[in-house]
Amino acid sequence: MARAEHKGEIREQFEDVRNELQKLAGEIRLKIHLAGMDAKDTWNRLEPKIHEVEQRAERATEKVGHELQDMAQDLRARLRRLREEL
């Protein structure tokens, strides 16, 4: 009978370990899922900001380009007048 009791204890210990492993695995799965959701939420907040920065940079480039073009035309006109005066 001692042998049967020992087998029962081993089986019980095995079940305890198995249950603990299953619980840990479930917790890990949940943490991975939540981490994925957090990363996705962070991305969803950041992505529109990336597009906003790109659009602002494009507008700034266009504005500066137009301003430089206007300045160059003005300078060109002044230089031509100066050349004619000389």
PDB file of N, CA, C and O in Angstrom:
ATOM      1  N   MET A   1       0.800  -1.193   0.000  1.00  0.00           N
ATOM      2  CA  MET A   1       0.000   0.000   0.000  1.00  0.00           C
ATOM      3  C   MET A   1       0.846   1.262   0.000  1.00  0.00           C
ATOM      4  O   MET A   1       0.436   2.270  -0.530  1.00  0.00           O
ATOM      5  N   ALA A   2       1.983   1.182   0.543  1.00  0.00           N
ATOM      6  CA  ALA A   2       2.868   2.340   0.580  1.00  0.00           C
ATOM      7  C   ALA A   2       3.224   2.771  -0.839  1.00  0.00           C
ATOM      8  O   ALA A   2       3.339   3.948  -1.128  1.00  0.00           O
ATOM      9  N   ARG A   3       3.360   1.759  -1.692  1.00  0.00           N
ATOM     10  CA  ARG A   3       3.686   2.065  -3.087  1.00  0.00           C
ATOM     11  C   ARG A   3       2.534   2.790  -3.775  1.00  0.00           C
ATOM     12  O   ARG A   3       2.748   3.727  -4.528  1.00  0.00           O
ATOM     13  N   ALA A   4       1.329   2.392  -3.532  1.00  0.00           N
ATOM     14  CA  ALA A   4       0.156   3.035  -4.118  1.00  0.00           C
ATOM     15  C   ALA A   4       0.033   4.463  -3.602  1.00  0.00           C
ATOM     16  O   ALA A   4      -0.309   5.373  -4.358  1.00  0.00           O
ATOM     17  N   GLU A   5       0.307   4.654  -2.305  1.00  0.00           N
ATOM     18  CA  GLU A   5       0.257   6.007  -1.748  1.00  0.00           C
ATOM     19  C   GLU A   5       1.333   6.878  -2.386  1.00  0.00           C
ATOM     20  O   GLU A   5       1.100   8.051  -2.681  1.00  0.00           O
ATOM     21  N   HIS A   6       2.508   6.313  -2.610  1.00  0.00           N
ATOM     22  CA  HIS A   6       3.606   7.054  -3.218  1.00  0.00           C
ATOM     23  C   HIS A   6       3.248   7.461  -4.651  1.00  0.00           C
ATOM     24  O   HIS A   6       3.496   8.588  -5.052  1.00  0.00           O
ATOM     25  N   LYS A   7       2.629   6.521  -5.383  1.00  0.00           N
ATOM     26  CA  LYS A   7       2.206   6.836  -6.742  1.00  0.00           C
ATOM     27  C   LYS A   7       1.160   7.934  -6.730  1.00  0.00           C
ATOM     28  O   LYS A   7       1.159   8.824  -7.584  1.00  0.00           O
ATOM     29  N   GLY A   8       0.271   7.888  -5.761  1.00  0.00           N
ATOM     30  CA  GLY A   8      -0.760   8.917  -5.638  1.00  0.00           C
ATOM     31  C   GLY A   8      -0.134  10.281  -5.351  1.00  0.00           C
ATOM     32  O   GLY A   8      -0.566  11.297  -5.890  1.00  0.00           O
ATOM     33  N   GLU A   9       0.870  10.289  -4.484  1.00  0.00           N
ATOM     34  CA  GLU A   9       1.556  11.555  -4.172  1.00  0.00           C
ATOM     35  C   GLU A   9       2.275  12.100  -5.404  1.00  0.00           C
ATOM     36  O   GLU A   9       2.236  13.299  -5.667  1.00  0.00           O
ATOM     37  N   ILE A  10       2.919  11.202  -6.126  1.00  0.00           N
ATOM     38  CA  ILE A  10       3.629  11.627  -7.347  1.00  0.00           C
ATOM     39  C   ILE A  10       2.634  12.193  -8.350  1.00  0.00           C
ATOM     40  O   ILE A  10       2.867  13.239  -8.947  1.00  0.00           O
ATOM     41  N   ARG A  11       1.510  11.498  -8.515  1.00  0.00           N
ATOM     42  CA  ARG A  11       0.485  11.967  -9.450  1.00  0.00           C
ATOM     43  C   ARG A  11      -0.044  13.332  -9.003  1.00  0.00           C
ATOM     44  O   ARG A  11      -0.221  14.235  -9.816  1.00  0.00           O
ATOM     45  N   GLU A  12      -0.266  13.491  -7.703  1.00  0.00           N
ATOM     46  CA  GLU A  12      -0.765  14.757  -7.167  1.00  0.00           C
ATOM     47  C   GLU A  12       0.265  15.871  -7.389  1.00  0.00           C
ATOM     48  O   GLU A  12      -0.086  16.977  -7.798  1.00  0.00           O
ATOM     49  N   GLN A  13       1.529  15.580  -7.150  1.00  0.00           N
ATOM     50  CA  GLN A  13       2.583  16.570  -7.377  1.00  0.00           C
ATOM     51  C   GLN A  13       2.659  16.935  -8.864  1.00  0.00           C
ATOM     52  O   GLN A  13       2.816  18.108  -9.222  1.00  0.00           O
ATOM     53  N   PHE A  14       2.546  15.917  -9.694  1.00  0.00           N
ATOM     54  CA  PHE A  14       2.563  16.152 -11.129  1.00  0.00           C
ATOM     55  C   PHE A  14       1.398  17.056 -11.531  1.00  0.00           C
ATOM     56  O   PHE A  14       1.569  18.004 -12.305  1.00  0.00           O
ATOM     57  N   GLU A  15       0.218  16.784 -11.021  1.00  0.00           N
ATOM     58  CA  GLU A  15      -0.957  17.607 -11.325  1.00  0.00           C
ATOM     59  C   GLU A  15      -0.751  19.041 -10.839  1.00  0.00           C
ATOM     60  O   GLU A  15      -1.117  19.988 -11.536  1.00  0.00           O
ATOM     61  N   ASP A  16      -0.161  19.185  -9.653  1.00  0.00           N
ATOM     62  CA  ASP A  16       0.106  20.533  -9.130  1.00  0.00           C
ATOM     63  C   ASP A  16       1.062  21.295 -10.057  1.00  0.00           C
ATOM     64  O   ASP A  16       0.833  22.465 -10.379  1.00  0.00           O
ATOM     65  N   VAL A  17       2.125  20.609 -10.477  1.00  0.00           N
ATOM     66  CA  VAL A  17       3.095  21.236 -11.371  1.00  0.00           C
ATOM     67  C   VAL A  17       2.438  21.567 -12.704  1.00  0.00           C
ATOM     68  O   VAL A  17       2.610  22.668 -13.241  1.00  0.00           O
ATOM     69  N   ARG A  18       1.669  20.650 -13.229  1.00  0.00           N
ATOM     70  CA  ARG A  18       0.988  20.874 -14.495  1.00  0.00           C
ATOM     71  C   ARG A  18       0.023  22.048 -14.398  1.00  0.00           C
ATOM     72  O   ARG A  18      -0.011  22.919 -15.275  1.00  0.00           O
ATOM     73  N   ASN A  19      -0.736  22.109 -13.328  1.00  0.00           N
ATOM     74  CA  ASN A  19      -1.675  23.221 -13.136  1.00  0.00           C
ATOM     75  C   ASN A  19      -0.932  24.556 -13.022  1.00  0.00           C
ATOM     76  O   ASN A  19      -1.360  25.568 -13.589  1.00  0.00           O
ATOM     77  N   GLU A  20       0.179  24.547 -12.291  1.00  0.00           N
ATOM     78  CA  GLU A  20       0.967  25.766 -12.157  1.00  0.00           C
ATOM     79  C   GLU A  20       1.521  26.197 -13.513  1.00  0.00           C
ATOM     80  O   GLU A  20       1.486  27.378 -13.860  1.00  0.00           O
ATOM     81  N   LEU A  21       2.014  25.243 -14.291  1.00  0.00           N
ATOM     82  CA  LEU A  21       2.546  25.567 -15.619  1.00  0.00           C
ATOM     83  C   LEU A  21       1.456  26.125 -16.528  1.00  0.00           C
ATOM     84  O   LEU A  21       1.681  27.080 -17.270  1.00  0.00           O
ATOM     85  N   GLN A  22       0.281  25.527 -16.464  1.00  0.00           N
ATOM     86  CA  GLN A  22      -0.825  26.020 -17.274  1.00  0.00           C
ATOM     87  C   GLN A  22      -1.222  27.435 -16.856  1.00  0.00           C
ATOM     88  O   GLN A  22      -1.496  28.289 -17.703  1.00  0.00           O
ATOM     89  N   LYS A  23      -1.232  27.687 -15.555  1.00  0.00           N
ATOM     90  CA  LYS A  23      -1.562  29.015 -15.053  1.00  0.00           C
ATOM     91  C   LYS A  23      -0.518  30.031 -15.523  1.00  0.00           C
ATOM     92  O   LYS A  23      -0.861  31.107 -16.008  1.00  0.00           O
ATOM     93  N   LEU A  24       0.758  29.675 -15.386  1.00  0.00           N
ATOM     94  CA  LEU A  24       1.825  30.563 -15.833  1.00  0.00           C
ATOM     95  C   LEU A  24       1.741  30.822 -17.337  1.00  0.00           C
ATOM     96  O   LEU A  24       1.903  31.952 -17.787  1.00  0.00           O
ATOM     97  N   ALA A  25       1.503  29.775 -18.093  1.00  0.00           N
ATOM     98  CA  ALA A  25       1.390  29.922 -19.547  1.00  0.00           C
ATOM     99  C   ALA A  25       0.233  30.858 -19.897  1.00  0.00           C
ATOM    100  O   ALA A  25       0.349  31.716 -20.780  1.00  0.00           O
ATOM    101  N   GLY A  26      -0.881  30.719 -19.200  1.00  0.00           N
ATOM    102  CA  GLY A  26      -2.027  31.591 -19.432  1.00  0.00           C
ATOM    103  C   GLY A  26      -1.706  33.044 -19.104  1.00  0.00           C
ATOM    104  O   GLY A  26      -2.079  33.965 -19.844  1.00  0.00           O
ATOM    105  N   GLU A  27      -1.009  33.258 -17.993  1.00  0.00           N
ATOM    106  CA  GLU A  27      -0.611  34.620 -17.613  1.00  0.00           C
ATOM    107  C   GLU A  27       0.327  35.218 -18.657  1.00  0.00           C
ATOM    108  O   GLU A  27       0.202  36.392 -19.018  1.00  0.00           O
ATOM    109  N   ILE A  28       1.260  34.407 -19.138  1.00  0.00           N
ATOM    110  CA  ILE A  28       2.207  34.882 -20.154  1.00  0.00           C
ATOM    111  C   ILE A  28       1.466  35.224 -21.438  1.00  0.00           C
ATOM    112  O   ILE A  28       1.715  36.262 -22.055  1.00  0.00           O
ATOM    113  N   ARG A  29       0.544  34.362 -21.864  1.00  0.00           N
ATOM    114  CA  ARG A  29      -0.247  34.649 -23.064  1.00  0.00           C
ATOM    115  C   ARG A  29      -0.995  35.980 -22.921  1.00  0.00           C
ATOM    116  O   ARG A  29      -1.022  36.784 -23.836  1.00  0.00           O
ATOM    117  N   LEU A  30      -1.596  36.185 -21.749  1.00  0.00           N
ATOM    118  CA  LEU A  30      -2.334  37.420 -21.505  1.00  0.00           C
ATOM    119  C   LEU A  30      -1.401  38.629 -21.554  1.00  0.00           C
ATOM    120  O   LEU A  30      -1.715  39.646 -22.183  1.00  0.00           O
ATOM    121  N   LYS A  31      -0.229  38.520 -20.914  1.00  0.00           N
ATOM    122  CA  LYS A  31       0.729  39.631 -20.916  1.00  0.00           C
ATOM    123  C   LYS A  31       1.205  39.936 -22.335  1.00  0.00           C
ATOM    124  O   LYS A  31       1.342  41.103 -22.709  1.00  0.00           O
ATOM    125  N   ILE A  32       1.467  38.911 -23.113  1.00  0.00           N
ATOM    126  CA  ILE A  32       1.890  39.117 -24.506  1.00  0.00           C
ATOM    127  C   ILE A  32       0.775  39.807 -25.290  1.00  0.00           C
ATOM    128  O   ILE A  32       1.023  40.738 -26.048  1.00  0.00           O
ATOM    129  N   HIS A  33      -0.440  39.357 -25.081  1.00  0.00           N
ATOM    130  CA  HIS A  33      -1.586  39.961 -25.773  1.00  0.00           C
ATOM    131  C   HIS A  33      -1.730  41.431 -25.392  1.00  0.00           C
ATOM    132  O   HIS A  33      -1.893  42.295 -26.249  1.00  0.00           O
ATOM    133  N   LEU A  34      -1.657  41.712 -24.090  1.00  0.00           N
ATOM    134  CA  LEU A  34      -1.801  43.092 -23.619  1.00  0.00           C
ATOM    135  C   LEU A  34      -0.637  43.955 -24.095  1.00  0.00           C
ATOM    136  O   LEU A  34      -0.829  45.120 -24.458  1.00  0.00           O
ATOM    137  N   ALA A  35       0.578  43.388 -24.101  1.00  0.00           N
ATOM    138  CA  ALA A  35       1.737  44.139 -24.589  1.00  0.00           C
ATOM    139  C   ALA A  35       1.545  44.474 -26.057  1.00  0.00           C
ATOM    140  O   ALA A  35       1.850  45.586 -26.496  1.00  0.00           O
ATOM    141  N   GLY A  36       1.015  43.521 -26.811  1.00  0.00           N
ATOM    142  CA  GLY A  36       0.734  43.768 -28.219  1.00  0.00           C
ATOM    143  C   GLY A  36      -0.299  44.869 -28.387  1.00  0.00           C
ATOM    144  O   GLY A  36      -0.179  45.728 -29.261  1.00  0.00           O
ATOM    145  N   MET A  37      -1.304  44.865 -27.527  1.00  0.00           N
ATOM    146  CA  MET A  37      -2.337  45.891 -27.594  1.00  0.00           C
ATOM    147  C   MET A  37      -1.736  47.254 -27.232  1.00  0.00           C
ATOM    148  O   MET A  37      -2.049  48.257 -27.868  1.00  0.00           O
ATOM    149  N   ASP A  38      -0.869  47.283 -26.204  1.00  0.00           N
ATOM    150  CA  ASP A  38      -0.221  48.541 -25.817  1.00  0.00           C
ATOM    151  C   ASP A  38       0.634  49.082 -26.951  1.00  0.00           C
ATOM    152  O   ASP A  38       0.612  50.274 -27.243  1.00  0.00           O
ATOM    153  N   ALA A  39       1.393  48.189 -27.589  1.00  0.00           N
ATOM    154  CA  ALA A  39       2.239  48.613 -28.707  1.00  0.00           C
ATOM    155  C   ALA A  39       1.366  49.142 -29.847  1.00  0.00           C
ATOM    156  O   ALA A  39       1.683  50.163 -30.463  1.00  0.00           O
ATOM    157  N   LYS A  40       0.272  48.470 -30.107  1.00  0.00           N
ATOM    158  CA  LYS A  40      -0.632  48.910 -31.178  1.00  0.00           C
ATOM    159  C   LYS A  40      -1.249  50.264 -30.836  1.00  0.00           C
ATOM    160  O   LYS A  40      -1.337  51.144 -31.689  1.00  0.00           O
ATOM    161  N   ASP A  41      -1.659  50.438 -29.576  1.00  0.00           N
ATOM    162  CA  ASP A  41      -2.222  51.727 -29.158  1.00  0.00           C
ATOM    163  C   ASP A  41      -1.185  52.840 -29.302  1.00  0.00           C
ATOM    164  O   ASP A  41      -1.504  53.932 -29.778  1.00  0.00           O
ATOM    165  N   THR A  42       0.043  52.552 -28.901  1.00  0.00           N
ATOM    166  CA  THR A  42       1.112  53.548 -29.024  1.00  0.00           C
ATOM    167  C   THR A  42       1.319  53.903 -30.491  1.00  0.00           C
ATOM    168  O   THR A  42       1.429  55.083 -30.848  1.00  0.00           O
ATOM    169  N   TRP A  43       1.371  52.906 -31.344  1.00  0.00           N
ATOM    170  CA  TRP A  43       1.538  53.153 -32.780  1.00  0.00           C
ATOM    171  C   TRP A  43       0.377  53.983 -33.333  1.00  0.00           C
ATOM    172  O   TRP A  43       0.581  54.916 -34.097  1.00  0.00           O
ATOM    173  N   ASN A  44      -0.826  53.650 -32.920  1.00  0.00           N
ATOM    174  CA  ASN A  44      -2.006  54.374 -33.402  1.00  0.00           C
ATOM    175  C   ASN A  44      -1.970  55.842 -32.982  1.00  0.00           C
ATOM    176  O   ASN A  44      -2.519  56.697 -33.678  1.00  0.00           O
ATOM    177  N   ARG A  45      -1.347  56.138 -31.838  1.00  0.00           N
ATOM    178  CA  ARG A  45      -1.206  57.536 -31.413  1.00  0.00           C
ATOM    179  C   ARG A  45      -0.069  58.222 -32.173  1.00  0.00           C
ATOM    180  O   ARG A  45      -0.135  59.412 -32.454  1.00  0.00           O
ATOM    181  N   LEU A  46       0.982  57.480 -32.483  1.00  0.00           N
ATOM    182  CA  LEU A  46       2.151  58.077 -33.121  1.00  0.00           C
ATOM    183  C   LEU A  46       2.008  58.241 -34.632  1.00  0.00           C
ATOM    184  O   LEU A  46       2.518  59.205 -35.199  1.00  0.00           O
ATOM    185  N   GLU A  47       1.352  57.309 -35.278  1.00  0.00           N
ATOM    186  CA  GLU A  47       1.271  57.337 -36.744  1.00  0.00           C
ATOM    187  C   GLU A  47       0.703  58.647 -37.284  1.00  0.00           C
ATOM    188  O   GLU A  47       1.278  59.238 -38.198  1.00  0.00           O
ATOM    189  N   PRO A  48      -0.405  59.160 -36.733  1.00  0.00           N
ATOM    190  CA  PRO A  48      -0.906  60.437 -37.255  1.00  0.00           C
ATOM    191  C   PRO A  48       0.090  61.583 -37.051  1.00  0.00           C
ATOM    192  O   PRO A  48       0.185  62.486 -37.878  1.00  0.00           O
ATOM    193  N   LYS A  49       0.859  61.532 -35.976  1.00  0.00           N
ATOM    194  CA  LYS A  49       1.866  62.568 -35.732  1.00  0.00           C
ATOM    195  C   LYS A  49       2.973  62.498 -36.781  1.00  0.00           C
ATOM    196  O   LYS A  49       3.492  63.531 -37.207  1.00  0.00           O
ATOM    197  N   ILE A  50       3.317  61.301 -37.190  1.00  0.00           N
ATOM    198  CA  ILE A  50       4.330  61.142 -38.240  1.00  0.00           C
ATOM    199  C   ILE A  50       3.834  61.796 -39.526  1.00  0.00           C
ATOM    200  O   ILE A  50       4.552  62.556 -40.165  1.00  0.00           O
ATOM    201  N   HIS A  51       2.581  61.526 -39.883  1.00  0.00           N
ATOM    202  CA  HIS A  51       2.008  62.111 -41.099  1.00  0.00           C
ATOM    203  C   HIS A  51       1.927  63.637 -40.975  1.00  0.00           C
ATOM    204  O   HIS A  51       2.178  64.353 -41.947  1.00  0.00           O
ATOM    205  N   GLU A  52       1.596  64.118 -39.775  1.00  0.00           N
ATOM    206  CA  GLU A  52       1.512  65.564 -39.565  1.00  0.00           C
ATOM    207  C   GLU A  52       2.878  66.216 -39.765  1.00  0.00           C
ATOM    208  O   GLU A  52       2.995  67.250 -40.430  1.00  0.00           O
ATOM    209  N   VAL A  53       3.924  65.601 -39.218  1.00  0.00           N
ATOM    210  CA  VAL A  53       5.276  66.143 -39.379  1.00  0.00           C
ATOM    211  C   VAL A  53       5.671  66.138 -40.854  1.00  0.00           C
ATOM    212  O   VAL A  53       6.243  67.108 -41.361  1.00  0.00           O
ATOM    213  N   GLU A  54       5.357  65.062 -41.558  1.00  0.00           N
ATOM    214  CA  GLU A  54       5.674  64.995 -42.985  1.00  0.00           C
ATOM    215  C   GLU A  54       4.971  66.106 -43.756  1.00  0.00           C
ATOM    216  O   GLU A  54       5.575  66.764 -44.607  1.00  0.00           O
ATOM    217  N   GLN A  55       3.688  66.324 -43.449  1.00  0.00           N
ATOM    218  CA  GLN A  55       2.930  67.356 -44.147  1.00  0.00           C
ATOM    219  C   GLN A  55       3.473  68.747 -43.828  1.00  0.00           C
ATOM    220  O   GLN A  55       3.598  69.591 -44.713  1.00  0.00           O
ATOM    221  N   ARG A  56       3.793  68.984 -42.555  1.00  0.00           N
ATOM    222  CA  ARG A  56       4.350  70.289 -42.173  1.00  0.00           C
ATOM    223  C   ARG A  56       5.691  70.530 -42.853  1.00  0.00           C
ATOM    224  O   ARG A  56       5.972  71.638 -43.314  1.00  0.00           O
ATOM    225  N   ALA A  57       6.510  69.500 -42.906  1.00  0.00           N
ATOM    226  CA  ALA A  57       7.808  69.630 -43.561  1.00  0.00           C
ATOM    227  C   ALA A  57       7.621  69.943 -45.044  1.00  0.00           C
ATOM    228  O   ALA A  57       8.333  70.779 -45.605  1.00  0.00           O
ATOM    229  N   GLU A  58       6.668  69.297 -45.670  1.00  0.00           N
ATOM    230  CA  GLU A  58       6.381  69.548 -47.091  1.00  0.00           C
ATOM    231  C   GLU A  58       5.922  70.986 -47.296  1.00  0.00           C
ATOM    232  O   GLU A  58       6.401  71.679 -48.198  1.00  0.00           O
ATOM    233  N   ARG A  59       5.002  71.448 -46.449  1.00  0.00           N
ATOM    234  CA  ARG A  59       4.512  72.825 -46.573  1.00  0.00           C
ATOM    235  C   ARG A  59       5.634  73.826 -46.318  1.00  0.00           C
ATOM    236  O   ARG A  59       5.755  74.830 -47.030  1.00  0.00           O
ATOM    237  N   ALA A  60       6.464  73.550 -45.316  1.00  0.00           N
ATOM    238  CA  ALA A  60       7.577  74.457 -45.006  1.00  0.00           C
ATOM    239  C   ALA A  60       8.554  74.502 -46.173  1.00  0.00           C
ATOM    240  O   ALA A  60       9.050  75.576 -46.535  1.00  0.00           O
ATOM    241  N   THR A  61       8.824  73.356 -46.767  1.00  0.00           N
ATOM    242  CA  THR A  61       9.731  73.304 -47.909  1.00  0.00           C
ATOM    243  C   THR A  61       9.166  74.112 -49.072  1.00  0.00           C
ATOM    244  O   THR A  61       9.891  74.873 -49.714  1.00  0.00           O
ATOM    245  N   GLU A  62       7.882  73.950 -49.330  1.00  0.00           N
ATOM    246  CA  GLU A  62       7.244  74.715 -50.405  1.00  0.00           C
ATOM    247  C   GLU A  62       7.296  76.212 -50.111  1.00  0.00           C
ATOM    248  O   GLU A  62       7.625  77.014 -50.984  1.00  0.00           O
ATOM    249  N   LYS A  63       6.986  76.596 -48.863  1.00  0.00           N
ATOM    250  CA  LYS A  63       6.979  78.003 -48.489  1.00  0.00           C
ATOM    251  C   LYS A  63       8.372  78.600 -48.640  1.00  0.00           C
ATOM    252  O   LYS A  63       8.539  79.663 -49.239  1.00  0.00           O
ATOM    253  N   VAL A  64       9.358  77.912 -48.093  1.00  0.00           N
ATOM    254  CA  VAL A  64      10.734  78.401 -48.189  1.00  0.00           C
ATOM    255  C   VAL A  64      11.163  78.460 -49.651  1.00  0.00           C
ATOM    256  O   VAL A  64      11.811  79.419 -50.082  1.00  0.00           O
ATOM    257  N   GLY A  65      10.789  77.459 -50.403  1.00  0.00           N
ATOM    258  CA  GLY A  65      11.124  77.438 -51.828  1.00  0.00           C
ATOM    259  C   GLY A  65      10.548  78.642 -52.553  1.00  0.00           C
ATOM    260  O   GLY A  65      11.230  79.292 -53.349  1.00  0.00           O
ATOM    261  N   HIS A  66       9.276  78.950 -52.265  1.00  0.00           N
ATOM    262  CA  HIS A  66       8.638  80.113 -52.892  1.00  0.00           C
ATOM    263  C   HIS A  66       9.312  81.412 -52.442  1.00  0.00           C
ATOM    264  O   HIS A  66       9.547  82.308 -53.251  1.00  0.00           O
ATOM    265  N   GLU A  67       9.613  81.497 -51.153  1.00  0.00           N
ATOM    266  CA  GLU A  67      10.278  82.709 -50.652  1.00  0.00           C
ATOM    267  C   GLU A  67      11.651  82.879 -51.286  1.00  0.00           C
ATOM    268  O   GLU A  67      12.027  83.988 -51.690  1.00  0.00           O
ATOM    269  N   LEU A  68      12.400  81.791 -51.392  1.00  0.00           N
ATOM    270  CA  LEU A  68      13.721  81.875 -52.024  1.00  0.00           C
ATOM    271  C   LEU A  68      13.608  82.254 -53.495  1.00  0.00           C
ATOM    272  O   LEU A  68      14.410  83.032 -54.015  1.00  0.00           O
ATOM    273  N   GLN A  69      12.615  81.702 -54.137  1.00  0.00           N
ATOM    274  CA  GLN A  69      12.395  82.017 -55.557  1.00  0.00           C
ATOM    275  C   GLN A  69      12.061  83.504 -55.726  1.00  0.00           C
ATOM    276  O   GLN A  69      12.612  84.179 -56.603  1.00  0.00           O
ATOM    277  N   ASP A  70      11.204  84.017 -54.843  1.00  0.00           N
ATOM    278  CA  ASP A  70      10.860  85.444 -54.896  1.00  0.00           C
ATOM    279  C   ASP A  70      12.091  86.314 -54.633  1.00  0.00           C
ATOM    280  O   ASP A  70      12.319  87.309 -55.330  1.00  0.00           O
ATOM    281  N   MET A  71      12.879  85.926 -53.634  1.00  0.00           N
ATOM    282  CA  MET A  71      14.089  86.685 -53.325  1.00  0.00           C
ATOM    283  C   MET A  71      15.070  86.659 -54.496  1.00  0.00           C
ATOM    284  O   MET A  71      15.692  87.676 -54.827  1.00  0.00           O
ATOM    285  N   ALA A  72      15.216  85.507 -55.124  1.00  0.00           N
ATOM    286  CA  ALA A  72      16.136  85.381 -56.260  1.00  0.00           C
ATOM    287  C   ALA A  72      15.675  86.255 -57.420  1.00  0.00           C
ATOM    288  O   ALA A  72      16.494  86.912 -58.080  1.00  0.00           O
ATOM    289  N   GLN A  73      14.359  86.266 -57.683  1.00  0.00           N
ATOM    290  CA  GLN A  73      13.838  87.109 -58.769  1.00  0.00           C
ATOM    291  C   GLN A  73      14.078  88.586 -58.471  1.00  0.00           C
ATOM    292  O   GLN A  73      14.482  89.359 -59.348  1.00  0.00           O
ATOM    293  N   ASP A  74      13.860  88.989 -57.239  1.00  0.00           N
ATOM    294  CA  ASP A  74      14.087  90.372 -56.850  1.00  0.00           C
ATOM    295  C   ASP A  74      15.565  90.734 -57.000  1.00  0.00           C
ATOM    296  O   ASP A  74      15.907  91.789 -57.556  1.00  0.00           O
ATOM    297  N   LEU A  75      16.446  89.867 -56.513  1.00  0.00           N
ATOM    298  CA  LEU A  75      17.879  90.115 -56.624  1.00  0.00           C
ATOM    299  C   LEU A  75      18.312  90.181 -58.078  1.00  0.00           C
ATOM    300  O   LEU A  75      19.095  91.051 -58.474  1.00  0.00           O
ATOM    301  N   ARG A  76      17.785  89.266 -58.883  1.00  0.00           N
ATOM    302  CA  ARG A  76      18.098  89.259 -60.315  1.00  0.00           C
ATOM    303  C   ARG A  76      17.707  90.588 -60.954  1.00  0.00           C
ATOM    304  O   ARG A  76      18.475  91.200 -61.696  1.00  0.00           O
ATOM    305  N   ALA A  77      16.514  91.078 -60.637  1.00  0.00           N
ATOM    306  CA  ALA A  77      16.033  92.347 -61.198  1.00  0.00           C
ATOM    307  C   ALA A  77      16.925  93.498 -60.749  1.00  0.00           C
ATOM    308  O   ALA A  77      17.289  94.370 -61.557  1.00  0.00           O
ATOM    309  N   ARG A  78      17.326  93.518 -59.494  1.00  0.00           N
ATOM    310  CA  ARG A  78      18.201  94.584 -58.992  1.00  0.00           C
ATOM    311  C   ARG A  78      19.577  94.546 -59.666  1.00  0.00           C
ATOM    312  O   ARG A  78      20.141  95.596 -60.007  1.00  0.00           O
ATOM    313  N   LEU A  79      20.099  93.342 -59.819  1.00  0.00           N
ATOM    314  CA  LEU A  79      21.413  93.199 -60.472  1.00  0.00           C
ATOM    315  C   LEU A  79      21.351  93.655 -61.923  1.00  0.00           C
ATOM    316  O   LEU A  79      22.273  94.289 -62.431  1.00  0.00           O
ATOM    317  N   ARG A  80      20.257  93.339 -62.606  1.00  0.00           N
ATOM    318  CA  ARG A  80      20.108  93.779 -64.006  1.00  0.00           C
ATOM    319  C   ARG A  80      20.047  95.306 -64.087  1.00  0.00           C
ATOM    320  O   ARG A  80      20.670  95.902 -64.965  1.00  0.00           O
ATOM    321  N   ARG A  81      19.296  95.888 -63.173  1.00  0.00           N
ATOM    322  CA  ARG A  81      19.231  97.364 -63.158  1.00  0.00           C
ATOM    323  C   ARG A  81      20.598  97.977 -62.889  1.00  0.00           C
ATOM    324  O   ARG A  81      20.999  98.955 -63.527  1.00  0.00           O
ATOM    325  N   LEU A  82      21.324  97.381 -61.950  1.00  0.00           N
ATOM    326  CA  LEU A  82      22.662  97.878 -61.631  1.00  0.00           C
ATOM    327  C   LEU A  82      23.584  97.754 -62.855  1.00  0.00           C
ATOM    328  O   LEU A  82      24.332  98.676 -63.178  1.00  0.00           O
ATOM    329  N   ARG A  83      23.504  96.619 -63.538  1.00  0.00           N
ATOM    330  CA  ARG A  83      24.316  96.404 -64.722  1.00  0.00           C
ATOM    331  C   ARG A  83      24.013  97.458 -65.780  1.00  0.00           C
ATOM    332  O   ARG A  83      24.919  97.999 -66.425  1.00  0.00           O
ATOM    333  N   GLU A  84      22.727  97.771 -65.949  1.00  0.00           N
ATOM    334  CA  GLU A  84      22.318  98.772 -66.942  1.00  0.00           C
ATOM    335  C   GLU A  84      22.804 100.174 -66.559  1.00  0.00           C
ATOM    336  O   GLU A  84      23.123 100.990 -67.424  1.00  0.00           O
ATOM    337  N   GLU A  85      22.852 100.451 -65.259  1.00  0.00           N
ATOM    338  CA  GLU A  85      23.292 101.759 -64.791  1.00  0.00           C
ATOM    339  C   GLU A  85      24.797 101.941 -64.955  1.00  0.00           C
ATOM    340  O   GLU A  85      25.273 103.063 -65.055  1.00  0.00           O
ATOM    341  N   LEU A  86      25.526 100.834 -64.956  1.00  0.00           N
ATOM    342  CA  LEU A  86      26.990 100.924 -65.039  1.00  0.00           C
ATOM    343  C   LEU A  86      27.387 101.084 -66.449  1.00  0.00           C
ATOM    344  O   LEU A  86      27.655 101.133 -67.375  1.00  0.00           O
TER     345      LEU A  86
END
